[in-house]
XYZ file of C-alpha atoms in Angstrom:
560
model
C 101.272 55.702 94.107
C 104.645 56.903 96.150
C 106.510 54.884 93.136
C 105.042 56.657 90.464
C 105.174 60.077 92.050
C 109.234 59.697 92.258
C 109.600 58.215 89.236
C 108.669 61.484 87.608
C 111.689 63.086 89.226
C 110.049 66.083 91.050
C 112.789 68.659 92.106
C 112.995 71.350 94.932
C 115.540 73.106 92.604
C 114.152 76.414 90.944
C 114.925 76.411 87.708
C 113.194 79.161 86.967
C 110.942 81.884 88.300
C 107.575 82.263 88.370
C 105.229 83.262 91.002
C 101.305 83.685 90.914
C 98.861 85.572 93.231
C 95.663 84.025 93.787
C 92.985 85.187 91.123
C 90.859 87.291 92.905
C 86.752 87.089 93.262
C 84.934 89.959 91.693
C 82.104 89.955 94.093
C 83.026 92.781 95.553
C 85.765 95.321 95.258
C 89.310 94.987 96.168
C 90.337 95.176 100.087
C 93.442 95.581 101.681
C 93.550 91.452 101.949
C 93.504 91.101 98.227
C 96.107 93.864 97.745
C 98.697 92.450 100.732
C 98.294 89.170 98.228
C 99.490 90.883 95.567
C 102.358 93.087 96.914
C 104.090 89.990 98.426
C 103.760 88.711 95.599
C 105.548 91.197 93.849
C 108.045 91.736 96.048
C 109.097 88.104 96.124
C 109.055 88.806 91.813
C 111.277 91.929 92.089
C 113.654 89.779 94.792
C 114.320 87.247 91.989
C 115.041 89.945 89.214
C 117.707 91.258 91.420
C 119.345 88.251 92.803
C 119.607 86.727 89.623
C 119.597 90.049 86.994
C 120.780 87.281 84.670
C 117.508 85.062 84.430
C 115.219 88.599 84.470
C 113.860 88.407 81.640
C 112.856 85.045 82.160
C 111.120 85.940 85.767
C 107.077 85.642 85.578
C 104.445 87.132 87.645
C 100.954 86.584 87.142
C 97.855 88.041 88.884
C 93.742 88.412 87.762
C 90.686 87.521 88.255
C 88.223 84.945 88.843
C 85.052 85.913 86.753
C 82.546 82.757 87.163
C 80.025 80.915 89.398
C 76.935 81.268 91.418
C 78.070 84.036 93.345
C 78.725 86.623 90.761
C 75.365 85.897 88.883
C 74.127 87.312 92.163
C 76.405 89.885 92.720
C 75.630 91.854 89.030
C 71.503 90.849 90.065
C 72.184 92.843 92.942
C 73.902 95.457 90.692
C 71.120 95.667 88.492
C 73.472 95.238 85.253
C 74.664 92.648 83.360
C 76.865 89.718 84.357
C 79.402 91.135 82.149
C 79.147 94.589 82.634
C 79.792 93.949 86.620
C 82.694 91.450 85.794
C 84.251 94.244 83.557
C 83.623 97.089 86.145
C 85.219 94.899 89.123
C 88.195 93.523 87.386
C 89.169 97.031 85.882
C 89.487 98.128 88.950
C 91.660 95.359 90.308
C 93.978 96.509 87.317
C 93.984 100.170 88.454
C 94.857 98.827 92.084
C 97.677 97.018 91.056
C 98.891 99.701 88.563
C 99.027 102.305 91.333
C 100.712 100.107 93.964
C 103.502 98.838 91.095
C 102.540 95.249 91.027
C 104.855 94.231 88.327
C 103.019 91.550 86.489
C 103.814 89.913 82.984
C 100.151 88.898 82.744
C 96.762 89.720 84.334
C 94.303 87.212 83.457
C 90.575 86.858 83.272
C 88.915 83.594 83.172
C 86.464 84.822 81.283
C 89.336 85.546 78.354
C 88.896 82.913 75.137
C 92.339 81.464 75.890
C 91.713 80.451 79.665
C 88.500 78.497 78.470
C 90.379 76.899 76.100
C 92.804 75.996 78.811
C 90.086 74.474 81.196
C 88.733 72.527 78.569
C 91.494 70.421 77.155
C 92.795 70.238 81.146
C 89.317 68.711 81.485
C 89.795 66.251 78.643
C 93.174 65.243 80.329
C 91.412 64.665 83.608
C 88.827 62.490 81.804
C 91.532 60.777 79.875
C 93.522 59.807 83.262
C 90.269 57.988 84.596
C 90.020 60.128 87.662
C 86.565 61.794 86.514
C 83.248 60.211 86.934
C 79.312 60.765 87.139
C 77.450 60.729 89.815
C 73.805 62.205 91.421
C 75.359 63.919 94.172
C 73.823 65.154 97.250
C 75.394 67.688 100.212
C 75.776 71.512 101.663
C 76.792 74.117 99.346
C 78.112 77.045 100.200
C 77.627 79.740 97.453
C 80.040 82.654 98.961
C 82.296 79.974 99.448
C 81.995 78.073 96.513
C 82.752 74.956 97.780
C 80.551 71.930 99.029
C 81.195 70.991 102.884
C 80.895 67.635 105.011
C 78.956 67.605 108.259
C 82.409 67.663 110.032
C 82.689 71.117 108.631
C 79.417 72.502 109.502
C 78.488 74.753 112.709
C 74.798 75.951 113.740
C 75.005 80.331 113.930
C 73.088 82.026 116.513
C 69.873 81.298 114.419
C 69.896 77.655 114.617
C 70.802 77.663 110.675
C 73.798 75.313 109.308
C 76.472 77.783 107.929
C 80.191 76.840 106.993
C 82.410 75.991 110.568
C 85.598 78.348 108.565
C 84.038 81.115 107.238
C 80.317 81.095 108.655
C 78.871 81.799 105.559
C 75.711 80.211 105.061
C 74.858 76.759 103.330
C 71.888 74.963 101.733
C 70.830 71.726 100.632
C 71.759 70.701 96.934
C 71.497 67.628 95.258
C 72.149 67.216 91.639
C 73.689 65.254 88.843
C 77.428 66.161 88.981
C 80.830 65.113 87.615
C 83.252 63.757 90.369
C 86.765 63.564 90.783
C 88.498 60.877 92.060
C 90.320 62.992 94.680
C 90.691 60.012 97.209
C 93.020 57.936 94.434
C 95.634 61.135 94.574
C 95.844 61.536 98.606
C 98.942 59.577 99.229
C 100.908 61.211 95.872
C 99.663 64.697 97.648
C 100.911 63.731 100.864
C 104.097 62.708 99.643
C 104.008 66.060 97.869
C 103.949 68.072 100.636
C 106.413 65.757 103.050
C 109.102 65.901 100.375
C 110.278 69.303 101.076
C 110.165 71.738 104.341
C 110.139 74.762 102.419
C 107.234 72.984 100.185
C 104.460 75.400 102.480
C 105.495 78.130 104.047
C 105.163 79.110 106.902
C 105.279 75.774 108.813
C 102.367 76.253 110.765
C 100.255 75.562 107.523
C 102.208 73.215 106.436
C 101.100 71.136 109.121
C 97.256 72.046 108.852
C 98.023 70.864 105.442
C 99.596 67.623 106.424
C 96.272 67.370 109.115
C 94.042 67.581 106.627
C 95.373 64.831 104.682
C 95.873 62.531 107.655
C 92.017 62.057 107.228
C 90.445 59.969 103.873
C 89.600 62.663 101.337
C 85.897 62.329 100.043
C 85.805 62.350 96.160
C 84.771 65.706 94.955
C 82.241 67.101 92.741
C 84.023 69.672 89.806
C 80.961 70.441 88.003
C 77.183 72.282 88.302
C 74.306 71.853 85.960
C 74.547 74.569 83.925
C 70.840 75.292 84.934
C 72.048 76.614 87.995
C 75.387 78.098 86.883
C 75.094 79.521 83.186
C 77.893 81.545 84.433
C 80.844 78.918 83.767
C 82.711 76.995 81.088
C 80.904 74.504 79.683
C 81.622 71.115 80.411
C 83.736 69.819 77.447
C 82.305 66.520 76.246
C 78.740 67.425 78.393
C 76.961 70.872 77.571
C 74.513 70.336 79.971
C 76.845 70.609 82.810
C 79.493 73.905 83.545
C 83.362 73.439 84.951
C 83.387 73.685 88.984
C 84.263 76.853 89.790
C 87.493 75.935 91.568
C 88.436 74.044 89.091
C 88.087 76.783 86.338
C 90.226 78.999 88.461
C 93.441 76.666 89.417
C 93.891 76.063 85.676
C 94.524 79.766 85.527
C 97.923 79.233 86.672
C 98.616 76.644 82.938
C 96.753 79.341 81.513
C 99.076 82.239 82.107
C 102.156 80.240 80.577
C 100.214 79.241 77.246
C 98.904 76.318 78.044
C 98.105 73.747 76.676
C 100.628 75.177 73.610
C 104.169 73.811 73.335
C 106.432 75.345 75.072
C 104.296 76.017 78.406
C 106.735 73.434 80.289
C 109.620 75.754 79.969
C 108.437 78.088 82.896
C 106.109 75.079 84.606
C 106.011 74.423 87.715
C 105.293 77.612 89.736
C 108.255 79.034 91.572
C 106.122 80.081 94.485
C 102.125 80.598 94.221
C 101.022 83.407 97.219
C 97.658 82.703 99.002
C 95.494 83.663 101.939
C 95.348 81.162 104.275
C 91.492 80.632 103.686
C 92.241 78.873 100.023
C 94.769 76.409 101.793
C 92.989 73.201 101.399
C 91.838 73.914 97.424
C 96.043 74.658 96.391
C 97.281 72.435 98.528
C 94.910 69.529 98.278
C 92.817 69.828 94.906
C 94.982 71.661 92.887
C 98.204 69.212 93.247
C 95.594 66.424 92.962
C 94.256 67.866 89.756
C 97.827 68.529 88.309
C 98.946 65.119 89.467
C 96.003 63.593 87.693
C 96.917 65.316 84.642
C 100.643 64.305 85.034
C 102.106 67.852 85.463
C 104.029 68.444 88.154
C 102.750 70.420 91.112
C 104.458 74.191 92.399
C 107.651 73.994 94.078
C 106.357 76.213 96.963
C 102.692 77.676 98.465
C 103.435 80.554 100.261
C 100.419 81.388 103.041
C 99.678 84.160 104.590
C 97.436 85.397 107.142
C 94.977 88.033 107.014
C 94.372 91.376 108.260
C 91.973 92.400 111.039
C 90.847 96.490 111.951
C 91.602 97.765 115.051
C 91.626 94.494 116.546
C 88.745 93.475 115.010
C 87.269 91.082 112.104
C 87.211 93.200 109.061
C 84.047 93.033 107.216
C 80.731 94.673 105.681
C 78.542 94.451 108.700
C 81.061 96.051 110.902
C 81.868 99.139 107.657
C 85.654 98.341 108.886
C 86.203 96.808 105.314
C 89.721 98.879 104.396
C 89.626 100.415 100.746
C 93.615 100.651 99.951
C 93.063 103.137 96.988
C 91.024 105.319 99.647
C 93.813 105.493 102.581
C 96.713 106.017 99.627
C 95.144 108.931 99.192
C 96.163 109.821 102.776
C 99.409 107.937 102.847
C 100.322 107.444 99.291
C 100.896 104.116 97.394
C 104.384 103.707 98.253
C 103.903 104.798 102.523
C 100.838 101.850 102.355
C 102.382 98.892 100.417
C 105.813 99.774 102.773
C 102.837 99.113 105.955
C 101.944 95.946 104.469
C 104.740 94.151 103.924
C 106.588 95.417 107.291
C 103.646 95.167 109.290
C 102.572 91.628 107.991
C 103.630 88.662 109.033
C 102.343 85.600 107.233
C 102.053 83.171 110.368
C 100.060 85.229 111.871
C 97.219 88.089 111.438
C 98.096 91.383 111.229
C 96.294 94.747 112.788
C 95.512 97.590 110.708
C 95.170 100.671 112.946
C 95.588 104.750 110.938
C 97.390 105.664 114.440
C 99.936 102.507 113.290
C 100.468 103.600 110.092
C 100.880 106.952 110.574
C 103.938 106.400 113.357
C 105.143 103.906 110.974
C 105.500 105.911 107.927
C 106.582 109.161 110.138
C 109.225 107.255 111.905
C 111.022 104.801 109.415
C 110.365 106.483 106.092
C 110.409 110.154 106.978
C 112.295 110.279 110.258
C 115.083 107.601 110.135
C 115.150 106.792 105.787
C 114.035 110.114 104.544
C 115.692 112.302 106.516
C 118.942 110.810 106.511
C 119.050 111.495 102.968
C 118.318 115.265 103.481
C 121.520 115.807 105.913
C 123.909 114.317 103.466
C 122.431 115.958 100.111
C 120.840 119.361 101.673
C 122.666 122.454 101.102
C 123.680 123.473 104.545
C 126.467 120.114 104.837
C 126.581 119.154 100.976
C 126.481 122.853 99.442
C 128.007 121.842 95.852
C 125.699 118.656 95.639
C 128.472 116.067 95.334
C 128.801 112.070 95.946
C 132.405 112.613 97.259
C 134.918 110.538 97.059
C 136.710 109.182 100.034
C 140.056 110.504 101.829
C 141.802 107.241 103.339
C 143.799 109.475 105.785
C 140.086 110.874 107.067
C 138.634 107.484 106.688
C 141.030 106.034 109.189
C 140.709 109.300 111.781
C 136.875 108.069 111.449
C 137.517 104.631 112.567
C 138.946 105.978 115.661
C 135.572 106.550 116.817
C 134.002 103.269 118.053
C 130.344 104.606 116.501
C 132.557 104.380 113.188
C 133.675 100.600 113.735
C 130.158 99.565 114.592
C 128.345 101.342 111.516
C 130.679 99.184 109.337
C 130.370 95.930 111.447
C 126.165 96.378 111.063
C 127.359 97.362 106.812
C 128.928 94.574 106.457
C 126.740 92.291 107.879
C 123.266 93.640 106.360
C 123.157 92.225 102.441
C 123.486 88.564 104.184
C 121.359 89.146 106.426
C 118.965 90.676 104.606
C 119.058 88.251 101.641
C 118.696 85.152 103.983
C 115.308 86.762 105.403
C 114.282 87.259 101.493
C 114.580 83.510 100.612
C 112.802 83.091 103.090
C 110.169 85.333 102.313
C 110.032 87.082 105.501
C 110.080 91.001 104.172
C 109.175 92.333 108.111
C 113.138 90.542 109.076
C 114.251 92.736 106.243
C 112.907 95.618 106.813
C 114.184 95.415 110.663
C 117.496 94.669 109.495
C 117.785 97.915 107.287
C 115.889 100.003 109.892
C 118.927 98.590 112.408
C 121.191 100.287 110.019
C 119.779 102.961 109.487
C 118.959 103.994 112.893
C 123.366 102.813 113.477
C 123.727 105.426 110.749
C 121.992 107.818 112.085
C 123.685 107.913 115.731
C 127.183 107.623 113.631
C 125.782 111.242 112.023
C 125.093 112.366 115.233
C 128.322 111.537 117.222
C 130.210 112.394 113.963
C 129.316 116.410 114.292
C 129.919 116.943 110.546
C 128.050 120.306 111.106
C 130.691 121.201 113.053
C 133.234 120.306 110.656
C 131.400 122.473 107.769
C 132.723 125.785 109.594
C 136.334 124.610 109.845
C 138.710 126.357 107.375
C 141.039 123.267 108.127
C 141.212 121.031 105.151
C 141.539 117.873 107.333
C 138.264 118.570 108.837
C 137.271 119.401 105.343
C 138.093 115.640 104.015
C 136.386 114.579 107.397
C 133.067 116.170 106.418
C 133.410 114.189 103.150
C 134.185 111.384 104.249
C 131.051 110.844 107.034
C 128.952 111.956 103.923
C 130.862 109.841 101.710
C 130.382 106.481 104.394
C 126.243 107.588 104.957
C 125.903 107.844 101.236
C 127.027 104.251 100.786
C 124.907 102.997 103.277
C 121.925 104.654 101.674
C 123.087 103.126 98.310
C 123.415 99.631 99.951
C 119.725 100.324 101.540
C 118.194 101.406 98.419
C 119.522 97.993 96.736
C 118.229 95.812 98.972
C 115.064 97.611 99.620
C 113.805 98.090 95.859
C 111.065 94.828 96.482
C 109.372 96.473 99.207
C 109.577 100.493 98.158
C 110.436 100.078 94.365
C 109.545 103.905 93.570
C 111.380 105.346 96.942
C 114.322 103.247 95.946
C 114.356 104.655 92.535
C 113.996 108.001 93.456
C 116.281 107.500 96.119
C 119.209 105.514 93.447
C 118.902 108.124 91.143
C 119.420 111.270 93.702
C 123.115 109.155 94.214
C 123.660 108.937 90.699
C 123.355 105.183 90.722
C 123.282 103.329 86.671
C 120.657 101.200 86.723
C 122.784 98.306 85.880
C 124.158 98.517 89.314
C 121.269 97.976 91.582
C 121.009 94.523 91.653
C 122.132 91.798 94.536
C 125.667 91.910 93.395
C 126.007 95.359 93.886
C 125.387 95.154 97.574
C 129.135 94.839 97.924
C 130.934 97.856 100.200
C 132.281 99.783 97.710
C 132.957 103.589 98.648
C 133.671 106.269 96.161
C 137.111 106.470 94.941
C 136.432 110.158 92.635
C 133.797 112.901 93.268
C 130.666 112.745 91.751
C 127.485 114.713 90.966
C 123.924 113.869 92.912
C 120.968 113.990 90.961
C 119.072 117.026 90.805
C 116.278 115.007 92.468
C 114.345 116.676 95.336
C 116.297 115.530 98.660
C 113.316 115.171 100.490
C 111.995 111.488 99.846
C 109.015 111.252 102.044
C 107.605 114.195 104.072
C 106.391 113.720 107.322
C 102.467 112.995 107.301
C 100.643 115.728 109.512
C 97.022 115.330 110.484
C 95.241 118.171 109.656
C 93.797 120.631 112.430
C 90.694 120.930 110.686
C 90.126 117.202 109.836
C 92.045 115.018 111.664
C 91.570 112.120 109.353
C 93.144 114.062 106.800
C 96.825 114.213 107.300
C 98.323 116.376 104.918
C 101.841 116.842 103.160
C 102.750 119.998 101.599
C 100.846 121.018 98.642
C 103.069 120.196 96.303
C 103.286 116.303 97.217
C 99.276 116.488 96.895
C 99.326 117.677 93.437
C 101.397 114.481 92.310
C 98.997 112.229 93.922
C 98.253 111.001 90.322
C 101.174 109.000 89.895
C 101.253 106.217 92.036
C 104.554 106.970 94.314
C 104.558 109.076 97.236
């Protein structure tokens, strides 16, 4: 098995980039959860177009939704509409979601799109081909939320006395039925060998070596198909009507789907760069799905990167406790941009993260308004910067400047952010980054303060004139340099923030991260200077915190 595995000469190298979210279930609408999925997702996408602006075009994201199974024939029952109808209401809104938090994708796919059955069907007739399906009357707990059949060793009696699932503690019942099975047990050692042969194969560690747990134990064949009795809801089972595709099975294909498979030419952005997932979908990407590709002889993603998920005030989020967190709801309160910055600065994928409204309002108050936002005022406002210039820098003040030790530091913390900053990227750790620029700018900040140019704006003197430049000069590049690096995480801040400095947009990728102060004067933008107001809870509702009206009135477009 090992042989044959290297002899196909898997690679760690990336040759290209594409990275996936997990299709999301349309049982319900969209959480917080499903949307942290998608933004890191992103942000790892909008990383790659800037570090390598060359291979841009070529850089994929894909994101969707999973449309099929037991679980959603109840879900539109409980509607009262059609199974269609509720698929088309749900999914639309995932769309919307994404649209309004800039999730960048090339492709949003539905499985229940013509091309994506297509896809499962001929990735069926491969998996038949290969010898690794079978039939079988098959007997065991099934877990519809789940959608997933469990062993006893993964079972757990509830506080009724009733066998639910040990993970989630949904319940399970009793099914037995004719099913096709897949051979998983012939593909555990190829799998295992899969995940051993690089470190940075599952990120973080810590699931890496759940992953490597799971498969220190046999792995039980499993069943990939329903009688279509029970699920109608499915893709038909190629060569068998009577049967419908598993619905796990239907869904991993979505990631051949996406690149046009099974047509030529899907191979030149195959394998996945890096696939995102919740930690709760470990064992199906990181056992079934390499299994399946194996068995198919396609190689498996370079990288699975897990995360963790979000609790509420310290607590589980879910229905029964109304804590569930509705992101398009609390944007209205904190915009788009103020709640995707929470996310990914806030998260941290080894672990679960808290959301708390008292967190993210001192959050967005302090870093974006306080420390980010109004840094940009002092330098651009009219009281320092009257004629709304990028100047360019005086040597002779520069070097009066770096008599001040507060000078010497800023440029010590300059000149070591972009490395810093772009190690904590690769390794998809957006929180490191984020404390890395926030280091900066809070360096910046104290350099402003020690610096006095307020001081220097009444002086006659033209030395202390070239001073006053020069300090706005030095805080505008470090603004530039932030805005760079930062364009992942807060892509419409950034922009607005780029084009206030006059910045082409041909020079705001990686490269550009280079010191490089102004050597002639320059125009700002006539873009407001104010890049996100402070967030002040309202006397009469307090969990309305408002921003001046104007800000409100824009709420449409999805910045902040």
């Amino acid at each position: 098995m090992i042989a044959r595995f290297c002899s196909r000469g898997f690679s760690t190298q990336v040759k290209n980039s594409f990275v996936t979210t997990p299709i999301f279930y349309v049982n319900a609408a969209p959480h917080i959860g499903h949307l942290y999925s998608a933004v890191i997702a992103d942000a790892v996408h909008r990383f790659n177009r800037i570090a390598t602006p060359e291979k841009s075009r070529s850089c994929f994201l894909s994101t969707g939704t999973d449309e099929h199974g037991m679980k959603i024939q109840q879900a539109a029952v409980l509607h009262s509409t059609s199974t269609e109808d509720y698929c088309n209401s749900i999914s639309a809104r995932y769309r919307e979601l994404f649209r309004q938090f800039r999730v960048d994708y090339s492709r949003f796919i539905r499985t229940t799109e013509t091309d994506h059955r297509r896809a499962v069907q001929t990735f069926w007739r491969t998996l038949e081909a290969s010898g690794s399906i079978y039939s079988a009357n098959y007997a065991g707990w099934y877990c519809v939320p789940d959608e997933t059949f469990l062993t006893e060793s993964q079972l757990k009696e509830n506080e009724r006395g009733e066998k639910c699932s040990l993970e989630s503690g949904h319940p399970v019942e009793w099914t037995e039925e004719q099913n096709y099975m897949f051979r998983l047990s012939q593909y555990q050692d190829e799998v295992r060998y899969w995940v051993k042969s690089s470190e940075d194969r599952v990120q973080p560690e810590k699931f890496r070596r759940i992953l490597l747990d799971y498969l220190d134990e046999p792995l039980p064949d499993i069943s990939i198909s329903r009688p279509i009795g029970r699920v109608s809801w499915g893709i038909p089972v190629p060569t068998d009507p009577s049967q419908s595709v598993y619905v796990w099975l239907d869904a991993l294909v979505n990631y051949l789907t996406v690149v046009g498979y099974p047509k030529e030419g899907f191979a030149a952005q195959w394998p996945p760069s890096v696939q995102v997932l919740g930690k709760d979908i470990l064992k199906f990407h990181g056992i079934y799905w390499p299994a399946f590709l194996l068995a198919a002889k396609l190689e498996p993603p370079r990288q699975l990167l897990v995360h963790s998920h979000w609790t509420v005030d310290n607590q589980k989020m879910s229905k029964s406790k109304f804590n569930v967190v509705d992101p398009a709801e609390r944007a209205e309160l904190y915009t788009h941009e103020g709640l995707r910055y929470f996310l990914l600065r806030e998260g941290v994928a080894h672990s679960d993260g808290n959301y708390s409204d008292t967190k993210v309002l001192r959050i967005l108050n302090s870093e974006l308004a306080d420390t980010l936002g109004n840094l940009l005022s002092r330098c651009c406002g009219k009281a320092l910067n009257p004629a709304s210039l990028y100047p360019a820098l005086n040597e002779e003040a520069f070097e009066r400047l770096k008599s001040y030790d507060v000078t010497n530091r800023l440029l010590e913390v300059l000149h070591e952010m972009p490395d810093k900053t772009l190690h904590h990227y690769q390794k998809n750790n957006f929180y490191l980054v984020v404390d890395t620029v926030m280091h900066l700018l809070h360096t910046t900040n104290n350099f402003f303060e020690t610096t006095t140019p307020w001081k220097l704006k009444k002086s006659e003197s033209p030395d202390d004139r070239a001073m006053l430049n020069a300090i706005l000069t030095i805080t505008m590049e470090v603004l530039r340099q932030t805005a760079i690096v930062m364009q992942p995480i807060i892509p419409v801040l950034t922009e607005r923030l780029l084009d206030k400095l006059n910045i082409p947009t041909s020079a705001r990728t990686w490269e550009n991260t280079k010191l490089s102060f102004r050597t002639k004067d320059a125009s700002l933008g006539n873009q407001d200077s104010i890049l996100f107001r402070r967030i002040v809870p309202s006397t009469e509702n307090k969990t309305e915190p408002k921003q001046e009206q104007r800000t409100k009135s824009k709420q449409k477009k999805p910045a902040s």
